[in-house]
mmCIF file with all atom_site columns, C-alpha atoms and ligand atoms in Angstrom:
data_model
loop_
_atom_site.group_PDB
_atom_site.id
_atom_site.type_symbol
_atom_site.label_atom_id
_atom_site.label_alt_id
_atom_site.label_comp_id
_atom_site.label_asym_id
_atom_site.label_entity_id
_atom_site.label_seq_id
_atom_site.pdbx_PDB_ins_code
_atom_site.Cartn_x
_atom_site.Cartn_y
_atom_site.Cartn_z
_atom_site.occupancy
_atom_site.B_iso_or_equiv
_atom_site.pdbx_formal_charge
_atom_site.auth_seq_id
_atom_site.auth_comp_id
_atom_site.auth_asym_id
_atom_site.auth_atom_id
_atom_site.pdbx_PDB_model_num
ATOM   1   C  CA  . UNK A 1 1   ? 0.000   0.000   0.000  1.00 0.00 ? 250 UNK A CA  1
ATOM   2   C  CA  . UNK A 1 2   ? 1.208   3.481   -0.721 1.00 0.00 ? 251 UNK A CA  1
ATOM   3   C  CA  . UNK A 1 3   ? -0.632  5.080   2.208  1.00 0.00 ? 252 UNK A CA  1
ATOM   4   C  CA  . UNK A 1 4   ? 2.055   6.753   4.310  1.00 0.00 ? 253 UNK A CA  1
ATOM   5   C  CA  . UNK A 1 5   ? 0.320   5.938   7.585  1.00 0.00 ? 254 UNK A CA  1
ATOM   6   C  CA  . UNK A 1 6   ? -0.818  2.405   6.890  1.00 0.00 ? 255 UNK A CA  1
ATOM   7   C  CA  . UNK A 1 7   ? 2.241   0.912   8.567  1.00 0.00 ? 256 UNK A CA  1
ATOM   8   C  CA  . UNK A 1 8   ? 1.603   3.045   11.665 1.00 0.00 ? 257 UNK A CA  1
ATOM   9   C  CA  . UNK A 1 9   ? -1.956  1.910   12.297 1.00 0.00 ? 258 UNK A CA  1
ATOM   10  C  CA  . UNK A 1 10  ? -1.459  -1.656  11.107 1.00 0.00 ? 259 UNK A CA  1
ATOM   11  C  CA  . UNK A 1 11  ? 1.404   -2.651  13.383 1.00 0.00 ? 260 UNK A CA  1
ATOM   12  C  CA  . UNK A 1 12  ? 0.681   -6.025  14.949 1.00 0.00 ? 261 UNK A CA  1
ATOM   13  C  CA  . UNK A 1 13  ? -0.700  -6.049  18.485 1.00 0.00 ? 262 UNK A CA  1
ATOM   14  C  CA  . UNK A 1 14  ? 1.122   -8.537  20.678 1.00 0.00 ? 263 UNK A CA  1
ATOM   15  C  CA  . UNK A 1 15  ? 1.745   -9.159  24.371 1.00 0.00 ? 264 UNK A CA  1
ATOM   16  C  CA  . UNK A 1 16  ? 5.240   -9.429  25.754 1.00 0.00 ? 265 UNK A CA  1
ATOM   17  C  CA  . UNK A 1 17  ? 5.409   -10.828 29.290 1.00 0.00 ? 266 UNK A CA  1
ATOM   18  C  CA  . UNK A 1 18  ? 8.125   -9.023  31.225 1.00 0.00 ? 267 UNK A CA  1
ATOM   19  C  CA  . UNK A 1 19  ? 7.495   -10.545 34.636 1.00 0.00 ? 268 UNK A CA  1
ATOM   20  C  CA  . UNK A 1 20  ? 4.886   -12.571 36.522 1.00 0.00 ? 269 UNK A CA  1
ATOM   21  C  CA  . UNK A 1 21  ? 2.618   -9.497  36.812 1.00 0.00 ? 270 UNK A CA  1
ATOM   22  C  CA  . UNK A 1 22  ? 3.810   -7.294  33.957 1.00 0.00 ? 271 UNK A CA  1
ATOM   23  C  CA  . UNK A 1 23  ? 2.962   -7.223  30.288 1.00 0.00 ? 272 UNK A CA  1
ATOM   24  C  CA  . UNK A 1 24  ? 3.961   -4.898  27.487 1.00 0.00 ? 273 UNK A CA  1
ATOM   25  C  CA  . UNK A 1 25  ? 1.007   -4.640  25.093 1.00 0.00 ? 274 UNK A CA  1
ATOM   26  C  CA  . UNK A 1 26  ? 2.701   -3.632  21.862 1.00 0.00 ? 275 UNK A CA  1
ATOM   27  C  CA  . UNK A 1 27  ? 0.659   -1.311  19.614 1.00 0.00 ? 276 UNK A CA  1
ATOM   28  C  CA  . UNK A 1 28  ? -2.421  -1.967  21.755 1.00 0.00 ? 277 UNK A CA  1
ATOM   29  C  CA  . UNK A 1 29  ? -3.635  1.648   21.628 1.00 0.00 ? 278 UNK A CA  1
ATOM   30  C  CA  . UNK A 1 30  ? -3.055  2.420   17.944 1.00 0.00 ? 279 UNK A CA  1
ATOM   31  C  CA  . UNK A 1 31  ? -6.703  2.028   16.940 1.00 0.00 ? 280 UNK A CA  1
ATOM   32  C  CA  . UNK A 1 32  ? -7.792  4.407   19.725 1.00 0.00 ? 281 UNK A CA  1
ATOM   33  C  CA  . UNK A 1 33  ? -4.982  6.938   19.404 1.00 0.00 ? 282 UNK A CA  1
ATOM   34  C  CA  . UNK A 1 34  ? -6.847  9.628   17.433 1.00 0.00 ? 283 UNK A CA  1
ATOM   35  C  CA  . UNK A 1 35  ? -9.678  9.876   19.969 1.00 0.00 ? 284 UNK A CA  1
ATOM   36  C  CA  . UNK A 1 36  ? -7.357  9.550   22.957 1.00 0.00 ? 285 UNK A CA  1
ATOM   37  C  CA  . UNK A 1 37  ? -4.922  12.160  21.708 1.00 0.00 ? 286 UNK A CA  1
ATOM   38  C  CA  . UNK A 1 38  ? -7.605  14.731  20.970 1.00 0.00 ? 287 UNK A CA  1
ATOM   39  C  CA  . UNK A 1 39  ? -9.235  14.119  24.376 1.00 0.00 ? 288 UNK A CA  1
ATOM   40  C  CA  . UNK A 1 40  ? -5.842  14.577  26.057 1.00 0.00 ? 289 UNK A CA  1
ATOM   41  C  CA  . UNK A 1 41  ? -5.444  17.910  24.252 1.00 0.00 ? 290 UNK A CA  1
ATOM   42  C  CA  . UNK A 1 42  ? -8.824  19.017  25.623 1.00 0.00 ? 291 UNK A CA  1
ATOM   43  C  CA  . UNK A 1 43  ? -7.821  18.081  29.166 1.00 0.00 ? 292 UNK A CA  1
ATOM   44  C  CA  . UNK A 1 44  ? -4.506  19.917  28.857 1.00 0.00 ? 293 UNK A CA  1
ATOM   45  C  CA  . UNK A 1 45  ? -6.280  23.086  27.703 1.00 0.00 ? 294 UNK A CA  1
ATOM   46  C  CA  . UNK A 1 46  ? -8.319  23.154  30.907 1.00 0.00 ? 295 UNK A CA  1
ATOM   47  C  CA  . UNK A 1 47  ? -5.739  21.816  33.348 1.00 0.00 ? 296 UNK A CA  1
ATOM   48  C  CA  . UNK A 1 48  ? -2.352  23.207  32.398 1.00 0.00 ? 297 UNK A CA  1
ATOM   49  C  CA  . UNK A 1 49  ? 0.751   21.065  32.268 1.00 0.00 ? 298 UNK A CA  1
ATOM   50  C  CA  . UNK A 1 50  ? 3.195   22.196  34.955 1.00 0.00 ? 299 UNK A CA  1
ATOM   51  C  CA  . UNK A 1 51  ? 6.601   21.129  36.221 1.00 0.00 ? 300 UNK A CA  1
ATOM   52  C  CA  . UNK A 1 52  ? 6.098   19.898  39.753 1.00 0.00 ? 301 UNK A CA  1
ATOM   53  C  CA  . UNK A 1 53  ? 8.648   20.177  42.529 1.00 0.00 ? 302 UNK A CA  1
ATOM   54  C  CA  . UNK A 1 54  ? 9.713   17.249  44.696 1.00 0.00 ? 303 UNK A CA  1
ATOM   55  C  CA  . UNK A 1 55  ? 9.836   17.270  48.488 1.00 0.00 ? 304 UNK A CA  1
ATOM   56  C  CA  . UNK A 1 56  ? 13.593  17.713  48.147 1.00 0.00 ? 305 UNK A CA  1
ATOM   57  C  CA  . UNK A 1 57  ? 13.063  20.965  46.198 1.00 0.00 ? 306 UNK A CA  1
ATOM   58  C  CA  . UNK A 1 58  ? 13.989  19.650  42.755 1.00 0.00 ? 307 UNK A CA  1
ATOM   59  C  CA  . UNK A 1 59  ? 11.893  20.638  39.759 1.00 0.00 ? 308 UNK A CA  1
ATOM   60  C  CA  . UNK A 1 60  ? 10.896  17.614  37.686 1.00 0.00 ? 309 UNK A CA  1
ATOM   61  C  CA  . UNK A 1 61  ? 11.861  17.815  34.002 1.00 0.00 ? 310 UNK A CA  1
ATOM   62  C  CA  . UNK A 1 62  ? 8.529   16.386  32.814 1.00 0.00 ? 311 UNK A CA  1
ATOM   63  C  CA  . UNK A 1 63  ? 5.409   18.551  32.753 1.00 0.00 ? 312 UNK A CA  1
ATOM   64  C  CA  . UNK A 1 64  ? 2.386   17.028  34.398 1.00 0.00 ? 313 UNK A CA  1
ATOM   65  C  CA  . UNK A 1 65  ? -1.361  17.305  34.794 1.00 0.00 ? 314 UNK A CA  1
ATOM   66  C  CA  . UNK A 1 66  ? -4.205  14.915  35.601 1.00 0.00 ? 315 UNK A CA  1
ATOM   67  C  CA  . UNK A 1 67  ? -7.751  13.951  34.858 1.00 0.00 ? 316 UNK A CA  1
ATOM   68  C  CA  . UNK A 1 68  ? -10.138 11.787  36.823 1.00 0.00 ? 317 UNK A CA  1
ATOM   69  C  CA  . UNK A 1 69  ? -11.380 12.011  40.401 1.00 0.00 ? 318 UNK A CA  1
ATOM   70  C  CA  . UNK A 1 70  ? -7.896  12.082  41.865 1.00 0.00 ? 319 UNK A CA  1
ATOM   71  C  CA  . UNK A 1 71  ? -4.749  13.736  40.598 1.00 0.00 ? 320 UNK A CA  1
ATOM   72  C  CA  . UNK A 1 72  ? -1.163  13.016  41.536 1.00 0.00 ? 321 UNK A CA  1
ATOM   73  C  CA  . UNK A 1 73  ? 0.658   16.084  42.833 1.00 0.00 ? 322 UNK A CA  1
ATOM   74  C  CA  . UNK A 1 74  ? 4.067   16.828  44.254 1.00 0.00 ? 323 UNK A CA  1
ATOM   75  C  CA  . UNK A 1 75  ? 5.367   19.878  46.083 1.00 0.00 ? 324 UNK A CA  1
ATOM   76  C  CA  . UNK A 1 76  ? 7.629   20.608  49.031 1.00 0.00 ? 325 UNK A CA  1
ATOM   77  C  CA  . UNK A 1 77  ? 5.204   18.641  51.224 1.00 0.00 ? 326 UNK A CA  1
ATOM   78  C  CA  . UNK A 1 78  ? 5.789   15.507  49.138 1.00 0.00 ? 327 UNK A CA  1
ATOM   79  C  CA  . UNK A 1 79  ? 3.865   13.229  46.768 1.00 0.00 ? 328 UNK A CA  1
ATOM   80  C  CA  . UNK A 1 80  ? 0.153   12.542  47.159 1.00 0.00 ? 329 UNK A CA  1
ATOM   81  C  CA  . UNK A 1 81  ? -3.215  12.409  45.380 1.00 0.00 ? 330 UNK A CA  1
ATOM   82  C  CA  . UNK A 1 82  ? -5.558  15.399  45.535 1.00 0.00 ? 331 UNK A CA  1
ATOM   83  C  CA  . UNK A 1 83  ? -9.162  15.920  44.393 1.00 0.00 ? 332 UNK A CA  1
ATOM   84  C  CA  . UNK A 1 84  ? -8.528  19.558  43.444 1.00 0.00 ? 333 UNK A CA  1
ATOM   85  C  CA  . UNK A 1 85  ? -5.996  20.948  40.992 1.00 0.00 ? 334 UNK A CA  1
ATOM   86  C  CA  . UNK A 1 86  ? -3.722  23.104  43.184 1.00 0.00 ? 335 UNK A CA  1
ATOM   87  C  CA  . UNK A 1 87  ? -3.307  25.580  40.284 1.00 0.00 ? 336 UNK A CA  1
ATOM   88  C  CA  . UNK A 1 88  ? -7.015  26.384  40.079 1.00 0.00 ? 337 UNK A CA  1
ATOM   89  C  CA  . UNK A 1 89  ? -8.547  25.029  43.285 1.00 0.00 ? 338 UNK A CA  1
ATOM   90  C  CA  . UNK A 1 90  ? -11.094 23.245  41.073 1.00 0.00 ? 339 UNK A CA  1
ATOM   91  C  CA  . UNK A 1 91  ? -11.680 19.511  40.587 1.00 0.00 ? 340 UNK A CA  1
ATOM   92  C  CA  . UNK A 1 92  ? -9.573  17.856  37.886 1.00 0.00 ? 341 UNK A CA  1
ATOM   93  C  CA  . UNK A 1 93  ? -11.287 17.360  34.532 1.00 0.00 ? 342 UNK A CA  1
ATOM   94  C  CA  . UNK A 1 94  ? -13.366 14.184  34.407 1.00 0.00 ? 343 UNK A CA  1
ATOM   95  C  CA  . UNK A 1 95  ? -11.594 11.280  32.766 1.00 0.00 ? 344 UNK A CA  1
ATOM   96  C  CA  . UNK A 1 96  ? -12.706 11.202  29.093 1.00 0.00 ? 345 UNK A CA  1
ATOM   97  C  CA  . UNK A 1 97  ? -14.507 8.018   28.149 1.00 0.00 ? 346 UNK A CA  1
ATOM   98  C  CA  . UNK A 1 98  ? -11.962 7.158   25.452 1.00 0.00 ? 347 UNK A CA  1
ATOM   99  C  CA  . UNK A 1 99  ? -9.230  7.122   28.095 1.00 0.00 ? 348 UNK A CA  1
ATOM   100 C  CA  . UNK A 1 100 ? -11.174 5.137   30.651 1.00 0.00 ? 349 UNK A CA  1
ATOM   101 C  CA  . UNK A 1 101 ? -12.205 2.540   28.083 1.00 0.00 ? 350 UNK A CA  1
ATOM   102 C  CA  . UNK A 1 102 ? -8.670  2.057   26.816 1.00 0.00 ? 351 UNK A CA  1
ATOM   103 C  CA  . UNK A 1 103 ? -7.264  1.663   30.327 1.00 0.00 ? 352 UNK A CA  1
ATOM   104 C  CA  . UNK A 1 104 ? -9.863  -0.963  31.242 1.00 0.00 ? 353 UNK A CA  1
ATOM   105 C  CA  . UNK A 1 105 ? -9.314  -2.890  28.009 1.00 0.00 ? 354 UNK A CA  1
ATOM   106 C  CA  . UNK A 1 106 ? -5.553  -2.863  28.505 1.00 0.00 ? 355 UNK A CA  1
ATOM   107 C  CA  . UNK A 1 107 ? -5.806  -3.972  32.135 1.00 0.00 ? 356 UNK A CA  1
ATOM   108 C  CA  . UNK A 1 108 ? -8.096  -6.816  31.139 1.00 0.00 ? 357 UNK A CA  1
ATOM   109 C  CA  . UNK A 1 109 ? -5.769  -7.879  28.304 1.00 0.00 ? 358 UNK A CA  1
ATOM   110 C  CA  . UNK A 1 110 ? -2.898  -7.905  30.789 1.00 0.00 ? 359 UNK A CA  1
ATOM   111 C  CA  . UNK A 1 111 ? -4.787  -10.126 33.244 1.00 0.00 ? 360 UNK A CA  1
ATOM   112 C  CA  . UNK A 1 112 ? -6.386  -7.524  35.509 1.00 0.00 ? 361 UNK A CA  1
ATOM   113 C  CA  . UNK A 1 113 ? -10.150 -7.587  34.812 1.00 0.00 ? 362 UNK A CA  1
ATOM   114 C  CA  . UNK A 1 114 ? -12.347 -5.207  36.809 1.00 0.00 ? 363 UNK A CA  1
ATOM   115 C  CA  . UNK A 1 115 ? -9.844  -2.335  36.850 1.00 0.00 ? 364 UNK A CA  1
ATOM   116 C  CA  . UNK A 1 116 ? -11.683 0.934   37.621 1.00 0.00 ? 365 UNK A CA  1
ATOM   117 C  CA  . UNK A 1 117 ? -9.145  3.746   37.378 1.00 0.00 ? 366 UNK A CA  1
ATOM   118 C  CA  . UNK A 1 118 ? -9.910  6.908   39.335 1.00 0.00 ? 367 UNK A CA  1
ATOM   119 C  CA  . UNK A 1 119 ? -6.716  8.749   38.368 1.00 0.00 ? 368 UNK A CA  1
ATOM   120 C  CA  . UNK A 1 120 ? -4.999  9.434   35.068 1.00 0.00 ? 369 UNK A CA  1
ATOM   121 C  CA  . UNK A 1 121 ? -1.654  11.197  35.257 1.00 0.00 ? 370 UNK A CA  1
ATOM   122 C  CA  . UNK A 1 122 ? -0.541  12.922  32.067 1.00 0.00 ? 371 UNK A CA  1
ATOM   123 C  CA  . UNK A 1 123 ? 3.208   13.433  31.640 1.00 0.00 ? 372 UNK A CA  1
ATOM   124 C  CA  . UNK A 1 124 ? 4.728   15.388  28.774 1.00 0.00 ? 373 UNK A CA  1
ATOM   125 C  CA  . UNK A 1 125 ? 8.383   14.680  28.012 1.00 0.00 ? 374 UNK A CA  1
ATOM   126 C  CA  . UNK A 1 126 ? 10.035  17.232  25.797 1.00 0.00 ? 375 UNK A CA  1
ATOM   127 C  CA  . UNK A 1 127 ? 13.362  16.231  24.258 1.00 0.00 ? 376 UNK A CA  1
ATOM   128 C  CA  . UNK A 1 128 ? 15.898  15.740  27.063 1.00 0.00 ? 377 UNK A CA  1
ATOM   129 C  CA  . UNK A 1 129 ? 13.292  15.063  29.773 1.00 0.00 ? 378 UNK A CA  1
ATOM   130 C  CA  . UNK A 1 130 ? 13.605  11.965  31.919 1.00 0.00 ? 379 UNK A CA  1
ATOM   131 C  CA  . UNK A 1 131 ? 12.180  10.340  35.025 1.00 0.00 ? 380 UNK A CA  1
ATOM   132 C  CA  . UNK A 1 132 ? 14.495  8.871   37.646 1.00 0.00 ? 381 UNK A CA  1
ATOM   133 C  CA  . UNK A 1 133 ? 14.014  5.380   39.058 1.00 0.00 ? 382 UNK A CA  1
ATOM   134 C  CA  . UNK A 1 134 ? 11.125  5.344   41.537 1.00 0.00 ? 383 UNK A CA  1
ATOM   135 C  CA  . UNK A 1 135 ? 8.277   3.193   42.837 1.00 0.00 ? 384 UNK A CA  1
ATOM   136 C  CA  . UNK A 1 136 ? 4.605   4.138   42.460 1.00 0.00 ? 385 UNK A CA  1
ATOM   137 C  CA  . UNK A 1 137 ? 3.548   3.951   46.076 1.00 0.00 ? 386 UNK A CA  1
ATOM   138 C  CA  . UNK A 1 138 ? 1.025   6.724   46.747 1.00 0.00 ? 387 UNK A CA  1
ATOM   139 C  CA  . UNK A 1 139 ? -1.983  4.577   45.864 1.00 0.00 ? 388 UNK A CA  1
ATOM   140 C  CA  . UNK A 1 140 ? -4.110  3.085   48.648 1.00 0.00 ? 389 UNK A CA  1
ATOM   141 C  CA  . UNK A 1 141 ? -4.445  -0.432  47.301 1.00 0.00 ? 390 UNK A CA  1
ATOM   142 C  CA  . UNK A 1 142 ? -1.515  -2.108  45.577 1.00 0.00 ? 391 UNK A CA  1
ATOM   143 C  CA  . UNK A 1 143 ? -3.712  -4.943  44.340 1.00 0.00 ? 392 UNK A CA  1
ATOM   144 C  CA  . UNK A 1 144 ? -4.481  -2.879  41.240 1.00 0.00 ? 393 UNK A CA  1
ATOM   145 C  CA  . UNK A 1 145 ? -1.862  -2.439  38.514 1.00 0.00 ? 394 UNK A CA  1
ATOM   146 C  CA  . UNK A 1 146 ? -0.382  0.656   36.923 1.00 0.00 ? 395 UNK A CA  1
ATOM   147 C  CA  . UNK A 1 147 ? -1.446  0.966   33.267 1.00 0.00 ? 396 UNK A CA  1
ATOM   148 C  CA  . UNK A 1 148 ? 0.854   3.196   31.243 1.00 0.00 ? 397 UNK A CA  1
ATOM   149 C  CA  . UNK A 1 149 ? 0.389   4.401   27.641 1.00 0.00 ? 398 UNK A CA  1
ATOM   150 C  CA  . UNK A 1 150 ? 3.190   5.851   25.509 1.00 0.00 ? 399 UNK A CA  1
ATOM   151 C  CA  . UNK A 1 151 ? 2.483   8.305   22.693 1.00 0.00 ? 400 UNK A CA  1
ATOM   152 C  CA  . UNK A 1 152 ? 4.816   10.196  20.410 1.00 0.00 ? 401 UNK A CA  1
ATOM   153 C  CA  . UNK A 1 153 ? 8.585   9.952   20.566 1.00 0.00 ? 402 UNK A CA  1
ATOM   154 C  CA  . UNK A 1 154 ? 9.992   6.597   21.666 1.00 0.00 ? 403 UNK A CA  1
ATOM   155 C  CA  . UNK A 1 155 ? 11.570  6.185   25.092 1.00 0.00 ? 404 UNK A CA  1
ATOM   156 C  CA  . UNK A 1 156 ? 13.665  3.709   26.996 1.00 0.00 ? 405 UNK A CA  1
ATOM   157 C  CA  . UNK A 1 157 ? 11.803  2.494   30.071 1.00 0.00 ? 406 UNK A CA  1
ATOM   158 C  CA  . UNK A 1 158 ? 14.030  1.243   32.877 1.00 0.00 ? 407 UNK A CA  1
ATOM   159 C  CA  . UNK A 1 159 ? 12.310  -1.670  34.589 1.00 0.00 ? 408 UNK A CA  1
ATOM   160 C  CA  . UNK A 1 160 ? 14.103  -2.725  37.745 1.00 0.00 ? 409 UNK A CA  1
ATOM   161 C  CA  . UNK A 1 161 ? 13.400  -4.777  40.831 1.00 0.00 ? 410 UNK A CA  1
ATOM   162 C  CA  . UNK A 1 162 ? 11.993  -4.143  44.293 1.00 0.00 ? 411 UNK A CA  1
ATOM   163 C  CA  . UNK A 1 163 ? 15.216  -2.455  45.436 1.00 0.00 ? 412 UNK A CA  1
ATOM   164 C  CA  . UNK A 1 164 ? 16.528  0.725   43.882 1.00 0.00 ? 413 UNK A CA  1
ATOM   165 C  CA  . UNK A 1 165 ? 19.953  -0.875  43.460 1.00 0.00 ? 414 UNK A CA  1
ATOM   166 C  CA  . UNK A 1 166 ? 18.591  -3.901  41.540 1.00 0.00 ? 415 UNK A CA  1
ATOM   167 C  CA  . UNK A 1 167 ? 19.635  -4.231  37.914 1.00 0.00 ? 416 UNK A CA  1
ATOM   168 C  CA  . UNK A 1 168 ? 17.092  -2.955  35.432 1.00 0.00 ? 417 UNK A CA  1
ATOM   169 C  CA  . UNK A 1 169 ? 16.166  -3.888  31.863 1.00 0.00 ? 418 UNK A CA  1
ATOM   170 C  CA  . UNK A 1 170 ? 15.941  -1.283  29.130 1.00 0.00 ? 419 UNK A CA  1
ATOM   171 C  CA  . UNK A 1 171 ? 12.595  -1.579  27.370 1.00 0.00 ? 420 UNK A CA  1
ATOM   172 C  CA  . UNK A 1 172 ? 11.746  0.374   24.236 1.00 0.00 ? 421 UNK A CA  1
ATOM   173 C  CA  . UNK A 1 173 ? 8.313   1.993   24.499 1.00 0.00 ? 422 UNK A CA  1
ATOM   174 C  CA  . UNK A 1 174 ? 6.835   3.213   21.231 1.00 0.00 ? 423 UNK A CA  1
ATOM   175 C  CA  . UNK A 1 175 ? 3.773   5.168   20.171 1.00 0.00 ? 424 UNK A CA  1
ATOM   176 C  CA  . UNK A 1 176 ? 0.671   3.154   21.063 1.00 0.00 ? 425 UNK A CA  1
ATOM   177 C  CA  . UNK A 1 177 ? 2.377   0.725   23.442 1.00 0.00 ? 426 UNK A CA  1
ATOM   178 C  CA  . UNK A 1 178 ? 0.818   0.065   26.851 1.00 0.00 ? 427 UNK A CA  1
ATOM   179 C  CA  . UNK A 1 179 ? 2.903   -1.221  29.728 1.00 0.00 ? 428 UNK A CA  1
ATOM   180 C  CA  . UNK A 1 180 ? 1.045   -2.811  32.653 1.00 0.00 ? 429 UNK A CA  1
ATOM   181 C  CA  . UNK A 1 181 ? 2.663   -3.827  35.934 1.00 0.00 ? 430 UNK A CA  1
ATOM   182 C  CA  . UNK A 1 182 ? 0.877   -5.203  38.963 1.00 0.00 ? 431 UNK A CA  1
ATOM   183 C  CA  . UNK A 1 183 ? 0.647   -8.145  41.347 1.00 0.00 ? 432 UNK A CA  1
ATOM   184 C  CA  . UNK A 1 184 ? 4.130   -9.332  42.302 1.00 0.00 ? 433 UNK A CA  1
ATOM   185 C  CA  . UNK A 1 185 ? 5.646   -6.636  40.022 1.00 0.00 ? 434 UNK A CA  1
ATOM   186 C  CA  . UNK A 1 186 ? 3.633   -3.723  41.405 1.00 0.00 ? 435 UNK A CA  1
ATOM   187 C  CA  . UNK A 1 187 ? 6.469   -2.248  43.471 1.00 0.00 ? 436 UNK A CA  1
ATOM   188 C  CA  . UNK A 1 188 ? 9.243   -2.595  40.926 1.00 0.00 ? 437 UNK A CA  1
ATOM   189 C  CA  . UNK A 1 189 ? 11.426  0.469   40.491 1.00 0.00 ? 438 UNK A CA  1
ATOM   190 C  CA  . UNK A 1 190 ? 11.072  2.067   37.080 1.00 0.00 ? 439 UNK A CA  1
ATOM   191 C  CA  . UNK A 1 191 ? 11.976  5.237   35.220 1.00 0.00 ? 440 UNK A CA  1
ATOM   192 C  CA  . UNK A 1 192 ? 12.508  6.742   31.782 1.00 0.00 ? 441 UNK A CA  1
ATOM   193 C  CA  . UNK A 1 193 ? 15.827  7.657   30.168 1.00 0.00 ? 442 UNK A CA  1
ATOM   194 C  CA  . UNK A 1 194 ? 16.296  11.064  28.564 1.00 0.00 ? 443 UNK A CA  1
ATOM   195 C  CA  . UNK A 1 195 ? 14.057  11.356  25.512 1.00 0.00 ? 444 UNK A CA  1
ATOM   196 C  CA  . UNK A 1 196 ? 16.149  11.707  22.350 1.00 0.00 ? 445 UNK A CA  1
ATOM   197 C  CA  . UNK A 1 197 ? 15.487  14.377  19.700 1.00 0.00 ? 446 UNK A CA  1
ATOM   198 C  CA  . UNK A 1 198 ? 13.018  13.383  16.993 1.00 0.00 ? 447 UNK A CA  1
ATOM   199 C  CA  . UNK A 1 199 ? 9.820   14.331  15.253 1.00 0.00 ? 448 UNK A CA  1
ATOM   200 C  CA  . UNK A 1 200 ? 6.716   12.223  15.596 1.00 0.00 ? 449 UNK A CA  1
ATOM   201 C  CA  . UNK A 1 201 ? 3.875   12.511  13.020 1.00 0.00 ? 450 UNK A CA  1
ATOM   202 C  CA  . UNK A 1 202 ? 1.196   12.806  15.730 1.00 0.00 ? 451 UNK A CA  1
ATOM   203 C  CA  . UNK A 1 203 ? 2.950   14.367  18.736 1.00 0.00 ? 452 UNK A CA  1
ATOM   204 C  CA  . UNK A 1 204 ? 5.794   16.370  17.195 1.00 0.00 ? 453 UNK A CA  1
ATOM   205 C  CA  . UNK A 1 205 ? 8.902   16.718  19.323 1.00 0.00 ? 454 UNK A CA  1
ATOM   206 C  CA  . UNK A 1 206 ? 7.389   15.234  22.471 1.00 0.00 ? 455 UNK A CA  1
ATOM   207 C  CA  . UNK A 1 207 ? 6.523   12.033  24.221 1.00 0.00 ? 456 UNK A CA  1
ATOM   208 C  CA  . UNK A 1 208 ? 3.210   11.892  26.088 1.00 0.00 ? 457 UNK A CA  1
ATOM   209 C  CA  . UNK A 1 209 ? 2.700   9.293   28.787 1.00 0.00 ? 458 UNK A CA  1
ATOM   210 C  CA  . UNK A 1 210 ? -0.596  8.516   30.492 1.00 0.00 ? 459 UNK A CA  1
ATOM   211 C  CA  . UNK A 1 211 ? -0.662  6.387   33.627 1.00 0.00 ? 460 UNK A CA  1
ATOM   212 C  CA  . UNK A 1 212 ? -3.938  5.133   35.020 1.00 0.00 ? 461 UNK A CA  1
ATOM   213 C  CA  . UNK A 1 213 ? -4.286  4.001   38.572 1.00 0.00 ? 462 UNK A CA  1
ATOM   214 C  CA  . UNK A 1 214 ? -6.844  3.095   41.184 1.00 0.00 ? 463 UNK A CA  1
ATOM   215 C  CA  . UNK A 1 215 ? -5.479  5.602   43.656 1.00 0.00 ? 464 UNK A CA  1
ATOM   216 C  CA  . UNK A 1 216 ? -8.186  6.031   46.291 1.00 0.00 ? 465 UNK A CA  1
HETATM 217 O  O1  . LIG B 2 .   ? 6.658   7.865   31.417 1.00 0.00 ? 214 LIG B O1  1
HETATM 218 C  C1  . LIG B 2 .   ? 6.582   6.679   31.736 1.00 0.00 ? 214 LIG B C1  1
HETATM 219 O  O2  . LIG B 2 .   ? 6.629   5.767   30.899 1.00 0.00 ? 214 LIG B O2  1
HETATM 220 C  C2  . LIG B 2 .   ? 6.466   6.289   33.198 1.00 0.00 ? 214 LIG B C2  1
HETATM 221 C  C3  . LIG B 2 .   ? 5.873   7.358   34.064 1.00 0.00 ? 214 LIG B C3  1
HETATM 222 C  C4  . LIG B 2 .   ? 5.887   6.989   35.518 1.00 0.00 ? 214 LIG B C4  1
HETATM 223 O  O3  . LIG B 2 .   ? 6.558   6.098   35.944 1.00 0.00 ? 214 LIG B O3  1
HETATM 224 C  C5  . LIG B 2 .   ? 5.040   7.733   36.460 1.00 0.00 ? 214 LIG B C5  1
HETATM 225 O  O4  . LIG B 2 .   ? 4.398   8.719   36.069 1.00 0.00 ? 214 LIG B O4  1
HETATM 226 O  O5  . LIG B 2 .   ? 4.986   7.343   37.639 1.00 0.00 ? 214 LIG B O5  1
HETATM 227 FE FE1 . LIG B 2 .   ? 6.008   5.603   38.001 1.00 0.00 ? 215 LIG B FE1 1
#
């Protein structure tokens, strides 16, 4: 086919098991990307992306916002979930249906049926942004997984063990991939290496990451 984009939307969907509770769903989101991406743009217009500060006083390189009942925030008081956007004092935007549906489908495909996310964190990585190794531990109930969608520029995801010093694997995350980790893998350290320069047909010079969680 001569259609420029046919190879983008027709990449095979396949599951790669990366641990007893973690699955990389390659290309899982490609069919839903148009709706998801435009809904993310709507959310970002209402709830601005901002660079949060850690308890230690460091400004994160990624820019962040949220949708859903609960939003992840960080400031000098530390990491936590909040019902109100601290920038506006208003509730976060409701989670768009396209996002909620995709998260549930991905969780189910990864072996976590019944996932009801109440938080969707939106991270924008411009070229050069990264996320250091960390655990996701601000959620109330660790029985539910983290479901994480990558859009735009590719990134190397560091997937480590339960200790910060454990060796990690380097996993390539591409546009439309969904990484799910839960169960025995829920507390594994993870992070993202510096995003390399590039131009993506949908997202331009950025990587967008959405992570869904049952936080409350
Ligand atoms: O950007 C990613 O792929 C991971 C993001 C992440 O680990 C987080 O937001 O907690
Ligand atoms: Fe994380």
